[in-house]
Each structure stands twice: as C-alpha cells, then as structure tokens.
C-alpha cells in the first residue's frame, strides 16, 4: 500500500500533462491581447454545459415572471448585441456564428454576464440604477463577451481541476465518471458567480473597448461607466466588479486602450448611425 501511495503523485502528474493543452483562444486584435492559456476542459464540453446551465436559469426566470418583462429594454440590449456580435470575428472567426442568446432578467442587482458560446444575460438593475446609455451598455456587454471569447470560464474550470478537485475530477475530465454532470454543476459558478482574476478582467476590459468601437459605440464610455459604478458602490463593489481593479490605474488603462481603438470607432460610425 505504501508503494502504491507513493506512485499516486507521479500518476497524477502524468495525467495532468496528458490532459492539459496550451491554446490561444483569440487573435490579438488592435489591443494586443496574446496570452497563451492552459486548458483541461474542451471547448465543446464547456459550451454544452453552459448552454444547459443557461437554459435552466432562463427557465427559472420565466417561472418567476422575471424574464424579458420590459420589451423596450430588451430590444435596447439586443440591438447592442446585434452590432457587437459581428465584431467578435476580429478576435475569433468562429464567434459570429455561435448560437448567441440575449435576455434581460428582472433583478435589482448590478450585474451582467456572458457564458461560453455566447449566452448573455443583463440584469434590469444595472440598466435602470445606472441610467445606462447605449454606449455604456456596449461597454458592459463588450467586457462580458470578451470573457467568453477568451474562454476564461473554461480556463478557470481547468485551474480548479488542478488545484482543488484532485485525482477524482481529473479522471472525470478524461472521460471516467460523471464529467458532464460535474461540469454542468460548476459552469455557472465559474461563469458569473465566482470572481475573475485581475488578469482576466484586464483582458476583458481591453477587448471590450475594441468590440464596442468596432460596433460603432464610443469606447470612452467604459471610463464613464466605471465612474458610475464606483459612485454607486462607494463602500462595496457590486458582483459584476467584485475583482476589477478598483483604483485609478484601471480608469487610466481603459482610457489608454479606448484612445487606441478610437480610429475603429470613427470608421464604424461612418457606416453605422449610433442608436439614440
């Protein structure tokens, strides 16, 4: 038994090397995001789990009469999405053809998220309490779409397998046991419940302003949005910004990258009239 237990760390290490892949989920875009990522979960598994989790959330919201209650509000959000989705092709050629879904959930929370494969939810609270302009909706949506493009949830699920779940979940990831069930159960948490890392947030900020600019929305609105969020939550950051850098450096970074993509915005607005 002692000899067997001594072999387990080596077996686990070999399994990790076999299961992990180094990938580049996106092209660099004008903002230059180019970090490689280590993945243990496949994109297909993550998208399938995200779709099932999203449908469950939407079904529950419908049962509570909390789904798409304000038609005008829903159309505003979906109109922004229709302009941002084609822009995702600058980072991933496959992304414009994802099975995108966009819904608004009635909730006082200042929150929004996008699951793997393009499953978007906006909470009415963030639109109403912050009196968002369409440019600011685009700033939030671009940020959340960026998380999906970069497959941050998949990366975090992979990291969780290595650091927290151990040999049993590794076996599930390799096709033994209830991998699908486990992944569906955790996908919501890694998509929008647990905090993202600062690195993920910075990538999403930078890609987000480029998506907004390419869609014909003023990328500088991201700075104004942050100012609104900080003012509305001076004591405690909302769930949507739970780990976003909460200091002046974040606003400076957003301003710098918004300026970098202004030519894209100017080019886009030559062909697309901003939605009032």
Rosetta silent file (secondary structure, phi, psi, omega in degrees, C-alpha in Angstrom):
SEQUENCE: XXXXXXXXXXXXXXXXXXXXXXXXXXXXXXXXXXXXXXXXXXXXXXXXXXXXXXXXXXXXXXXXXXXXXXXXXXXXXXXXXXXXXXXXXXXXXXXXXXXXXXXXXXXXXXXXXXXXXXXXXXXXXXXXXXXXXXXXXXXXXXXXXXXXXXXXXXXXXXXXXXXXXXXXXXXXXXXXXXXXXXXXXXXXXXXXXXXXXXXXXXXXXXXXXXXXXXXXXXXXXXXXXXXXXXXXXXXXXXXXXXXXXXXXXXXXXXXXXXXXXXXXXXXXXXXXXXXX
SCORE:     score description
SCORE:     0.000 S_00000001
   1 L     0.000  -39.197  179.340    0.000    0.000    0.000 S_00000001
   2 H   -62.639  -41.658  179.142    2.846    2.361    0.808 S_00000001
   3 H   -63.642  -39.909  179.305    4.403    1.763   -2.605 S_00000001
   4 H   -64.719  -43.785 -179.512    1.101    2.427   -4.357 S_00000001
   5 H   -64.437  -31.416  178.037    0.520    5.665   -2.461 S_00000001
   6 H   -69.803  -25.197  179.942    3.985    6.806   -3.423 S_00000001
   7 H   -81.036  -21.884 -173.725    3.147    6.306   -7.091 S_00000001
   8 H   -58.092  -45.151  178.244   -0.037    8.382   -6.987 S_00000001
   9 H   -58.492  -38.441  179.510    1.641   11.808   -7.259 S_00000001
  10 H   -67.748  -41.889  178.080    3.583   10.637  -10.306 S_00000001
  11 H   -62.359  -42.657  179.833    0.464    9.161  -11.906 S_00000001
  12 H   -61.768  -42.608 -179.458   -1.426   12.382  -11.193 S_00000001
  13 H   -63.097  -42.562  178.135    1.370   14.470  -12.759 S_00000001
  14 H   -62.727  -41.995  178.617    1.366   12.321  -15.901 S_00000001
  15 H   -61.419  -41.108  178.831   -2.410   12.640  -16.107 S_00000001
  16 H   -62.710  -44.673 -179.226   -2.208   16.402  -15.849 S_00000001
  17 H   -63.152  -35.598 -179.759    0.367   16.632  -18.629 S_00000001
  18 H   -70.295  -40.472 -173.945   -1.798   14.419  -20.822 S_00000001
  19 H   -79.593  -31.149 -174.716   -4.994   16.327  -20.148 S_00000001
  20 L   -76.342  144.172  173.948   -3.636   19.892  -20.357 S_00000001
  21 E  -131.694  140.704  172.950   -3.375   21.787  -23.621 S_00000001
  22 E   -94.838  121.443 -174.589   -1.734   25.122  -24.278 S_00000001
  23 E  -131.751  160.746  169.057   -4.038   27.135  -26.526 S_00000001
  24 L  -116.939  108.790 -172.112   -4.538   30.608  -27.911 S_00000001
  25 L   -76.680  -27.515 -175.547   -8.236   31.272  -27.762 S_00000001
  26 L  -135.319  160.448  165.760   -8.237   34.586  -29.631 S_00000001
  27 L   -75.088  165.960 -170.618   -6.346   36.668  -32.117 S_00000001
  28 L   -75.555  -27.069 -175.312   -4.606   39.702  -30.634 S_00000001
  29 L    64.667 -177.574  178.188   -6.816   42.418  -32.069 S_00000001
  30 L   -70.492  -22.585 -177.675   -5.696   46.056  -32.017 S_00000001
  31 L   -84.842  -10.413  169.691   -5.430   45.940  -28.225 S_00000001
  32 L    75.654   36.299  175.490   -2.792   43.204  -28.366 S_00000001
  33 L   -83.563  118.981 -172.868   -4.103   40.512  -26.004 S_00000001
  34 L  -142.986   21.572 -179.366   -1.974   37.445  -26.733 S_00000001
  35 L   -69.609  136.010  172.837   -1.513   35.352  -23.572 S_00000001
  36 L   -79.527  153.304 -175.429   -1.485   31.566  -24.028 S_00000001
  37 E  -130.001  146.299  176.622   -3.787   29.538  -21.759 S_00000001
  38 E   -96.722  125.894 -176.481   -3.652   26.066  -20.218 S_00000001
  39 E  -126.090  139.794  171.784   -6.860   24.061  -20.679 S_00000001
  40 L  -114.067  -20.396 -179.532   -8.051   20.693  -19.391 S_00000001
  41 L  -102.607  138.218 -179.729  -11.685   21.031  -20.432 S_00000001
  42 L   -77.162  155.048  176.653  -12.617   21.056  -24.117 S_00000001
  43 H   -59.739  -39.904 -178.879  -14.488   23.967  -25.681 S_00000001
  44 H   -62.381  -43.845  178.609  -17.261   21.606  -26.734 S_00000001
  45 H   -62.727  -42.731 -177.746  -17.762   20.338  -23.187 S_00000001
  46 H   -66.924  -43.093 -179.586  -17.808   23.860  -21.800 S_00000001
  47 H   -66.341  -39.256  177.843  -20.246   25.192  -24.377 S_00000001
  48 H   -63.825  -44.954  179.614  -22.592   22.246  -23.873 S_00000001
  49 H   -65.628  -40.407  179.320  -22.531   22.684  -20.114 S_00000001
  50 H   -63.530  -42.051  179.864  -23.001   26.450  -20.435 S_00000001
  51 H   -61.042  -44.611  179.879  -25.983   26.011  -22.749 S_00000001
  52 H   -67.017  -40.697  178.476  -27.702   23.647  -20.341 S_00000001
  53 H   -65.327  -41.726 -179.780  -26.961   25.860  -17.353 S_00000001
  54 H   -63.452  -45.333 -179.817  -28.187   28.955  -19.202 S_00000001
  55 H   -61.902  -34.851  177.707  -31.438   27.311  -20.251 S_00000001
  56 H   -66.051  -43.209  178.620  -32.077   26.313  -16.650 S_00000001
  57 H   -63.071  -44.606 -179.448  -31.531   29.902  -15.478 S_00000001
  58 H   -64.953  -40.770  178.596  -33.811   31.280  -18.212 S_00000001
  59 H   -62.535  -44.268  179.649  -36.494   28.713  -17.417 S_00000001
  60 H   -64.765  -39.308  177.828  -36.402   29.575  -13.721 S_00000001
  61 H   -64.084  -40.188  177.687  -36.589   33.298  -14.503 S_00000001
  62 H   -62.749  -39.763  178.813  -39.617   32.672  -16.720 S_00000001
  63 H   -65.129  -27.241 -179.941  -41.361   30.754  -13.963 S_00000001
  64 L   -95.084    8.109 -176.176  -40.817   33.722  -11.634 S_00000001
  65 L    55.236   40.930 -178.861  -42.062   36.222  -14.232 S_00000001
  66 L  -119.712   20.193 -175.901  -38.603   37.787  -14.223 S_00000001
  67 E  -114.447  118.911  172.019  -37.684   37.217  -17.880 S_00000001
  68 L    50.270   50.323 -175.666  -37.752   39.988  -20.503 S_00000001
  69 L   -76.712  -30.484 -178.270  -40.568   41.911  -18.823 S_00000001
  70 L  -105.960  103.343 -174.501  -39.795   45.279  -20.428 S_00000001
  71 H   -60.408  -39.470 -179.337  -39.924   44.867  -24.209 S_00000001
  72 H   -66.015  -41.203  178.826  -38.301   48.217  -24.926 S_00000001
  73 H   -64.690  -42.945  178.985  -35.448   47.466  -22.537 S_00000001
  74 H   -61.957  -42.691 -179.652  -34.922   44.022  -24.049 S_00000001
  75 H   -64.482  -38.258  176.900  -34.814   45.467  -27.559 S_00000001
  76 H   -58.777  -48.147 -177.934  -32.209   48.030  -26.490 S_00000001
  77 H   -65.228  -44.081 -179.026  -29.941   45.315  -25.136 S_00000001
  78 H   -68.288  -32.094  177.255  -30.455   43.035  -28.125 S_00000001
  79 H   -64.310  -40.100  175.946  -29.831   45.913  -30.554 S_00000001
  80 H   -62.524  -45.029 -179.634  -26.425   46.466  -28.945 S_00000001
  81 H   -59.753  -39.855 -178.711  -25.708   42.751  -29.199 S_00000001
  82 H   -62.229  -26.240  178.443  -26.578   42.708  -32.900 S_00000001
  83 H   -90.473  -27.895 -179.692  -23.824   45.248  -33.520 S_00000001
  84 H   -82.500  -34.294 -175.309  -21.208   43.723  -31.232 S_00000001
  85 H   -58.631  -46.142  177.421  -21.576   40.104  -32.314 S_00000001
  86 H   -60.677  -28.939 -178.957  -20.208   40.642  -35.863 S_00000001
  87 H   -69.424  -19.384 -179.756  -17.251   42.490  -34.299 S_00000001
  88 H   -64.353  -20.564  179.361  -16.218   39.340  -32.428 S_00000001
  89 H   -62.589  -20.520  177.236  -14.822   37.993  -35.688 S_00000001
  90 H   -67.197  -22.825  179.493  -11.816   40.294  -35.240 S_00000001
  91 L  -106.929  -33.456  179.192  -10.780   38.060  -32.339 S_00000001
  92 L  -145.052  114.248 -179.372  -12.309   34.716  -33.310 S_00000001
  93 L   -59.299  -26.528 -178.458  -13.539   33.907  -36.821 S_00000001
  94 L   -80.922  -20.562 -169.401  -15.928   31.293  -35.407 S_00000001
  95 H   -63.563  -40.054  179.503  -17.573   33.577  -32.840 S_00000001
  96 H   -58.212  -21.607 -178.690  -20.095   35.424  -35.066 S_00000001
  97 H   -98.537    7.704  173.001  -21.650   32.023  -35.812 S_00000001
  98 L   -60.672  162.219  176.420  -22.053   30.957  -32.188 S_00000001
  99 L   -86.414   76.378 -175.280  -25.613   30.268  -31.038 S_00000001
 100 L   -67.817  142.524  172.161  -25.973   33.622  -29.329 S_00000001
 101 E  -137.761  138.559 -177.733  -28.789   34.285  -26.891 S_00000001
 102 E  -134.034  121.349 -179.812  -29.545   37.605  -25.180 S_00000001
 103 E  -138.441  156.959  177.766  -32.031   38.044  -22.343 S_00000001
 104 E  -115.625  126.394  179.823  -32.824   40.548  -19.615 S_00000001
 105 E  -103.944  132.320  178.534  -33.564   39.311  -16.097 S_00000001
 106 L   -75.303  111.502 -178.433  -35.600   41.439  -13.699 S_00000001
 107 L  -162.443  147.184  177.995  -33.358   41.949  -10.690 S_00000001
 108 L   -79.161   -8.191 -178.162  -32.079   44.857   -8.613 S_00000001
 109 L   -66.636  144.276  172.769  -28.524   43.515   -8.852 S_00000001
 110 L   -88.693   88.627 -171.209  -25.940   45.492  -10.804 S_00000001
 111 L  -152.247  155.586  173.689  -24.864   42.551  -12.889 S_00000001
 112 E  -163.196  153.602  179.093  -24.395   41.131  -16.382 S_00000001
 113 E  -159.707  163.539  176.841  -22.576   38.106  -17.773 S_00000001
 114 E  -137.797  117.455  178.641  -21.864   36.060  -20.869 S_00000001
 115 E   -81.056  169.455  177.224  -21.400   32.303  -20.692 S_00000001
 116 L   -53.647  139.351  177.859  -19.336   30.183  -23.053 S_00000001
 117 L    83.072    4.403  173.769  -20.747   30.093  -26.570 S_00000001
 118 L    91.853   34.461  178.293  -22.455   33.492  -26.334 S_00000001
 119 E   -97.446  102.719 -170.918  -25.164   33.118  -23.680 S_00000001
 120 E  -103.834  140.775  171.273  -25.760   36.673  -22.430 S_00000001
 121 E  -136.204  131.507  170.836  -27.835   37.944  -19.508 S_00000001
 122 E  -112.193  141.726  175.206  -28.311   41.537  -18.409 S_00000001
 123 E   -96.090  138.743 -177.366  -29.998   42.392  -15.120 S_00000001
 124 H   -60.306  -29.409 -177.639  -32.529   45.206  -15.225 S_00000001
 125 H   -60.614  -39.006 -177.504  -30.958   46.731  -12.124 S_00000001
 126 H   -70.802  -31.138  178.797  -27.708   47.660  -13.839 S_00000001
 127 H   -73.860  -45.812 -172.827  -29.581   49.383  -16.681 S_00000001
 128 H   -79.804  -45.486 -176.108  -32.043   51.277  -14.507 S_00000001
 129 H   -68.609  -32.132  179.657  -29.976   52.191  -11.452 S_00000001
 130 L   -96.928   -0.888  179.922  -27.070   53.496  -13.514 S_00000001
 131 L    47.888   57.511 -171.932  -29.312   55.025  -16.203 S_00000001
 132 L   -68.087  138.777  167.036  -27.113   53.450  -18.844 S_00000001
 133 L   -82.130  169.062  177.308  -26.653   54.909  -22.291 S_00000001
 134 H   -64.828  -34.775  176.518  -26.338   52.528  -25.217 S_00000001
 135 H   -61.721  -38.360 -179.685  -22.593   53.239  -25.291 S_00000001
 136 H   -74.284  -35.802  172.689  -22.380   52.132  -21.651 S_00000001
 137 H   -60.191  -41.867  178.919  -24.461   49.018  -22.307 S_00000001
 138 H   -64.199  -35.555  178.718  -21.978   48.242  -25.096 S_00000001
 139 H   -63.991  -44.022  178.532  -19.073   48.731  -22.672 S_00000001
 140 H   -67.198  -48.595 -176.998  -20.534   46.184  -20.264 S_00000001
 141 H   -63.747  -41.164  178.031  -21.563   43.759  -22.981 S_00000001
 142 H   -60.531  -41.447  177.782  -18.212   44.013  -24.751 S_00000001
 143 H   -61.166  -47.141 -177.074  -16.437   43.230  -21.494 S_00000001
 144 H   -69.781  -39.239  175.430  -18.623   40.197  -20.807 S_00000001
 145 H   -61.018  -37.800  179.398  -18.397   38.911  -24.384 S_00000001
 146 H   -59.041  -38.606  176.099  -14.622   39.212  -24.089 S_00000001
 147 H   -58.379  -41.359 -179.619  -14.679   36.740  -21.197 S_00000001
 148 H   -69.826  -41.349  179.130  -16.461   34.256  -23.480 S_00000001
 149 H   -61.225  -42.257 -179.745  -14.110   34.876  -26.411 S_00000001
 150 L   -79.964   -5.905 -179.983  -11.079   34.312  -24.190 S_00000001
 151 L    54.541   45.674  179.786  -12.805   31.274  -22.641 S_00000001
 152 H   -63.641  -37.011  178.661  -11.961   32.492  -19.168 S_00000001
 153 H   -63.906  -40.803  177.080  -14.587   30.217  -17.595 S_00000001
 154 H   -63.482  -41.009  178.864  -13.043   27.214  -19.313 S_00000001
 155 H   -64.113  -41.983 -178.876   -9.606   28.297  -18.101 S_00000001
 156 H   -70.198  -37.037  175.765  -10.845   28.730  -14.550 S_00000001
 157 H   -63.579  -38.564  177.951  -12.614   25.372  -14.596 S_00000001
 158 H   -65.015  -43.415  178.158   -9.348   23.814  -15.767 S_00000001
 159 H   -62.724  -38.099  179.911   -7.437   25.532  -12.989 S_00000001
 160 H   -64.160  -37.582  178.356   -9.985   24.329  -10.437 S_00000001
 161 H   -61.226  -40.077 -177.592   -9.473   20.752  -11.567 S_00000001
 162 H   -73.513  -45.571 -169.316   -5.749   21.055  -10.963 S_00000001
 163 H   -91.097  -25.872 -171.137   -5.786   22.984   -7.711 S_00000001
 164 H  -120.566  -34.630 -167.008   -8.973   21.930   -5.933 S_00000001
 165 H   -96.879  -20.202  169.532  -10.656   18.830   -7.264 S_00000001
 166 H    75.998 -160.998 -171.589   -7.791   16.360   -7.450 S_00000001
 167 H   -63.655  -37.284 -176.017   -7.494   12.925   -8.982 S_00000001
 168 H   -62.695  -44.392 -179.890  -11.209   12.112   -8.999 S_00000001
 169 H   -74.044  -32.793  173.760  -12.144   15.089  -11.163 S_00000001
 170 H   -57.837  -43.839  177.172   -9.107   14.551  -13.357 S_00000001
 171 H   -60.730  -39.138  177.989  -10.459   11.087  -14.051 S_00000001
 172 H   -64.345  -41.038 -179.773  -13.832   12.625  -14.883 S_00000001
 173 H   -64.452  -26.490  179.525  -12.197   15.081  -17.278 S_00000001
 174 L   -88.394    6.184  175.356  -10.561   12.163  -19.032 S_00000001
 175 L   102.323   11.423  179.267  -13.925   10.512  -19.611 S_00000001
 176 L  -110.168  131.579  177.935  -14.336    8.434  -16.450 S_00000001
 177 L    89.013 -148.464 -171.581  -17.294    9.037  -14.150 S_00000001
 178 L  -108.111   60.006 -176.425  -19.780   11.890  -14.350 S_00000001
 179 H   -60.780  -45.414 -178.459  -17.740   14.568  -16.082 S_00000001
 180 H   -60.620  -45.786  179.691  -20.726   16.116  -17.806 S_00000001
 181 H   -61.979  -44.655  179.908  -22.769   16.328  -14.641 S_00000001
 182 H   -61.124  -42.649 -176.125  -19.861   17.818  -12.697 S_00000001
 183 H   -68.917  -41.908  178.512  -19.179   20.406  -15.378 S_00000001
 184 H   -62.018  -37.417 -179.110  -22.806   21.472  -15.692 S_00000001
 185 H   -68.560  -26.146 -175.626  -22.968   21.859  -11.951 S_00000001
 186 H  -105.535  -11.819 -172.336  -19.938   24.143  -11.833 S_00000001
 187 H   -63.960  -37.043  179.071  -20.189   26.123  -15.071 S_00000001
 188 H   -64.058  -38.955 -178.645  -22.465   28.802  -13.609 S_00000001
 189 H   -64.685  -45.431 -178.436  -20.069   29.390  -10.745 S_00000001
 190 H   -77.334  -15.691 -179.407  -17.018   29.865  -12.949 S_00000001
 191 H   -85.000  -41.875 -173.730  -19.047   31.924  -15.454 S_00000001
 192 H  -149.735   -3.128 -179.818  -20.585   34.567  -13.232 S_00000001
 193 H   -95.880  -47.583 -178.809  -20.668   33.697   -9.516 S_00000001
 194 L   -83.344  148.904 -177.447  -17.017   33.361   -8.531 S_00000001
 195 L   -69.393  145.553  173.439  -14.687   36.333   -9.028 S_00000001
 196 L   -81.344  163.286  175.676  -12.407   36.526  -12.036 S_00000001
 197 L   -77.261  161.782  176.438   -8.707   37.177  -11.678 S_00000001
 198 H   -59.717  -37.230  179.979   -7.273   40.637  -12.270 S_00000001
 199 H   -62.068  -44.901  178.521   -5.573   39.267  -15.389 S_00000001
 200 H   -63.549  -40.946 -178.200   -8.878   38.088  -16.829 S_00000001
 201 H   -66.192  -40.045  178.659  -10.551   41.385  -16.006 S_00000001
 202 H   -64.447  -42.590  177.004   -7.830   43.420  -17.684 S_00000001
 203 H   -60.934  -43.424 -179.058   -8.061   41.288  -20.825 S_00000001
 204 H   -66.747  -37.431  176.268  -11.842   41.670  -20.864 S_00000001
 205 H   -59.558  -48.129 -174.092  -11.582   45.438  -20.388 S_00000001
 206 H   -70.301  -44.780  177.062   -9.212   45.842  -23.315 S_00000001
 207 H   -65.889  -36.950 -178.606  -11.029   43.521  -25.707 S_00000001
 208 H   -59.799  -42.827  179.859  -14.332   45.037  -24.589 S_00000001
 209 H   -68.099  -31.427  177.232  -13.441   48.560  -25.668 S_00000001
 210 H   -70.619  -41.135  177.128  -12.342   47.249  -29.068 S_00000001
 211 H   -60.394  -43.695  179.000  -15.596   45.328  -29.548 S_00000001
 212 H   -61.071  -46.560 -179.073  -17.569   48.451  -28.646 S_00000001
 213 H   -61.673  -44.859  178.915  -15.555   50.590  -31.040 S_00000001
 214 H   -63.885  -28.167  178.276  -15.927   48.110  -33.892 S_00000001
 215 L   -83.936   -1.417  179.269  -19.675   48.050  -33.235 S_00000001
 216 L    88.046   22.200  176.866  -19.917   51.822  -33.541 S_00000001
 217 L  -111.253  141.387 -176.146  -20.139   52.611  -29.823 S_00000001
 218 L   -64.337  114.316 -177.153  -17.894   55.167  -28.157 S_00000001
 219 L   -67.282  -19.361  178.725  -15.200   53.164  -26.317 S_00000001
 220 L   -68.145  -14.932  178.041  -14.615   56.061  -23.915 S_00000001
 221 H   -62.950  -22.367  178.887  -17.947   55.191  -22.317 S_00000001
 222 H   -63.146  -35.003  178.280  -16.126   52.418  -20.435 S_00000001
 223 H   -69.354  -44.854  178.798  -14.367   55.054  -18.331 S_00000001
 224 H   -62.602  -40.512  178.561  -17.623   56.870  -17.588 S_00000001
 225 H   -59.057  -46.553  179.673  -19.261   53.550  -16.739 S_00000001
 226 H   -60.325  -39.181  178.410  -16.545   52.754  -14.202 S_00000001
 227 H   -63.107  -40.057  176.665  -17.044   56.160  -12.608 S_00000001
 228 H   -64.091  -44.904 -178.477  -20.777   55.476  -12.300 S_00000001
 229 H   -63.583  -42.463 -179.938  -20.190   52.049  -10.825 S_00000001
 230 H   -64.318  -39.520  179.858  -17.677   53.371   -8.306 S_00000001
 231 H   -68.414  -39.080 -179.246  -20.043   56.151   -7.240 S_00000001
 232 H   -72.418  -19.570 -175.702  -22.989   53.776   -6.882 S_00000001
 233 L  -135.048   60.090 -175.567  -20.922   51.368   -4.801 S_00000001
 234 L   -68.767  -25.946 -178.091  -18.528   53.500   -2.811 S_00000001
 235 L   -93.455  -39.196 -175.770  -18.457   51.063    0.127 S_00000001
 236 L  -145.064  129.492 -179.677  -18.565   47.679   -1.563 S_00000001
 237 L   -67.333  146.419  177.091  -18.112   46.729   -5.230 S_00000001
 238 L   -69.985  170.132 -179.421  -21.046   45.001   -6.931 S_00000001
 239 H   -56.423  -40.137 -175.936  -20.871   41.387   -8.012 S_00000001
 240 H   -63.065  -27.810 -177.003  -20.083   42.420  -11.588 S_00000001
 241 H  -116.365   29.571 -170.885  -16.990   44.288  -10.407 S_00000001
 242 L   -60.566  -31.185  178.753  -16.008   42.096   -7.470 S_00000001
 243 L  -126.552   13.080  175.763  -12.392   41.788   -8.510 S_00000001
 244 L   -66.328  142.797  175.235  -11.998   44.558  -11.043 S_00000001
 245 L   -54.266  122.640 -172.795   -9.122   46.852  -10.168 S_00000001
 246 L  -103.604   30.597 -179.478  -10.834   49.498   -8.053 S_00000001
 247 L  -125.693 -179.589 -174.846   -8.178   52.189   -8.297 S_00000001
 248 H   -61.733  -26.490 -177.404   -7.143   54.955  -10.638 S_00000001
 249 H   -62.656  -32.724  179.763   -4.926   52.628  -12.671 S_00000001
 250 H   -67.524  -44.351  177.748   -7.959   50.832  -14.111 S_00000001
 251 H   -63.266  -37.961  177.853   -9.519   54.030  -15.360 S_00000001
 252 H   -65.162  -39.994  179.250   -6.174   55.038  -16.847 S_00000001
 253 H   -65.702  -43.702  178.246   -5.849   51.677  -18.593 S_00000001
 254 H   -61.650  -43.411 -179.737   -9.367   51.935  -20.014 S_00000001
 255 H   -63.527  -41.001 -179.721   -8.716   55.469  -21.214 S_00000001
 256 H   -62.696  -45.486 -176.460   -5.447   54.417  -22.849 S_00000001
 257 H   -78.568  -28.283  173.487   -6.978   51.498  -24.731 S_00000001
 258 H   -63.416  -41.131  178.133  -10.126   53.420  -25.633 S_00000001
 259 H   -63.695  -36.072 -178.728   -7.873   56.010  -27.282 S_00000001
 260 H   -63.997  -34.515 -175.701   -6.057   53.236  -29.149 S_00000001
 261 L   -99.731    6.366  178.695   -9.284   51.980  -30.743 S_00000001
 262 H   -56.823  -37.983  176.684  -10.840   55.379  -31.490 S_00000001
 263 H   -58.814  -34.309  177.417   -9.940   55.061  -35.211 S_00000001
 264 H   -66.460  -39.929  177.717  -12.036   51.870  -35.304 S_00000001
 265 H   -63.839  -45.753 -179.515  -14.951   53.740  -33.731 S_00000001
 266 H   -63.613  -38.285  177.737  -14.629   56.615  -36.187 S_00000001
 267 H   -66.770  -42.513 -178.253  -14.521   54.177  -39.089 S_00000001
 268 H   -66.105  -37.690 -176.877  -17.551   52.268  -37.811 S_00000001
 269 H   -75.660  -10.059  173.007  -19.648   55.402  -37.283 S_00000001
 270 L   -70.475  -23.999 -176.307  -19.128   56.397  -40.888 S_00000001
 271 L  -113.931  -16.886 -175.773  -21.329   53.444  -41.791 S_00000001
 272 L  -128.731  121.812  176.836  -23.469   52.947  -38.692 S_00000001
 273 L   -76.211  129.649  177.541  -25.572   55.593  -37.014 S_00000001
 274 L   -59.178  141.873  177.713  -25.348   55.327  -33.218 S_00000001
 275 L   -74.583  126.972 -179.588  -28.551   54.166  -31.571 S_00000001
 276 L   -77.508    0.000    0.000  -30.111   57.028  -29.619 S_00000001
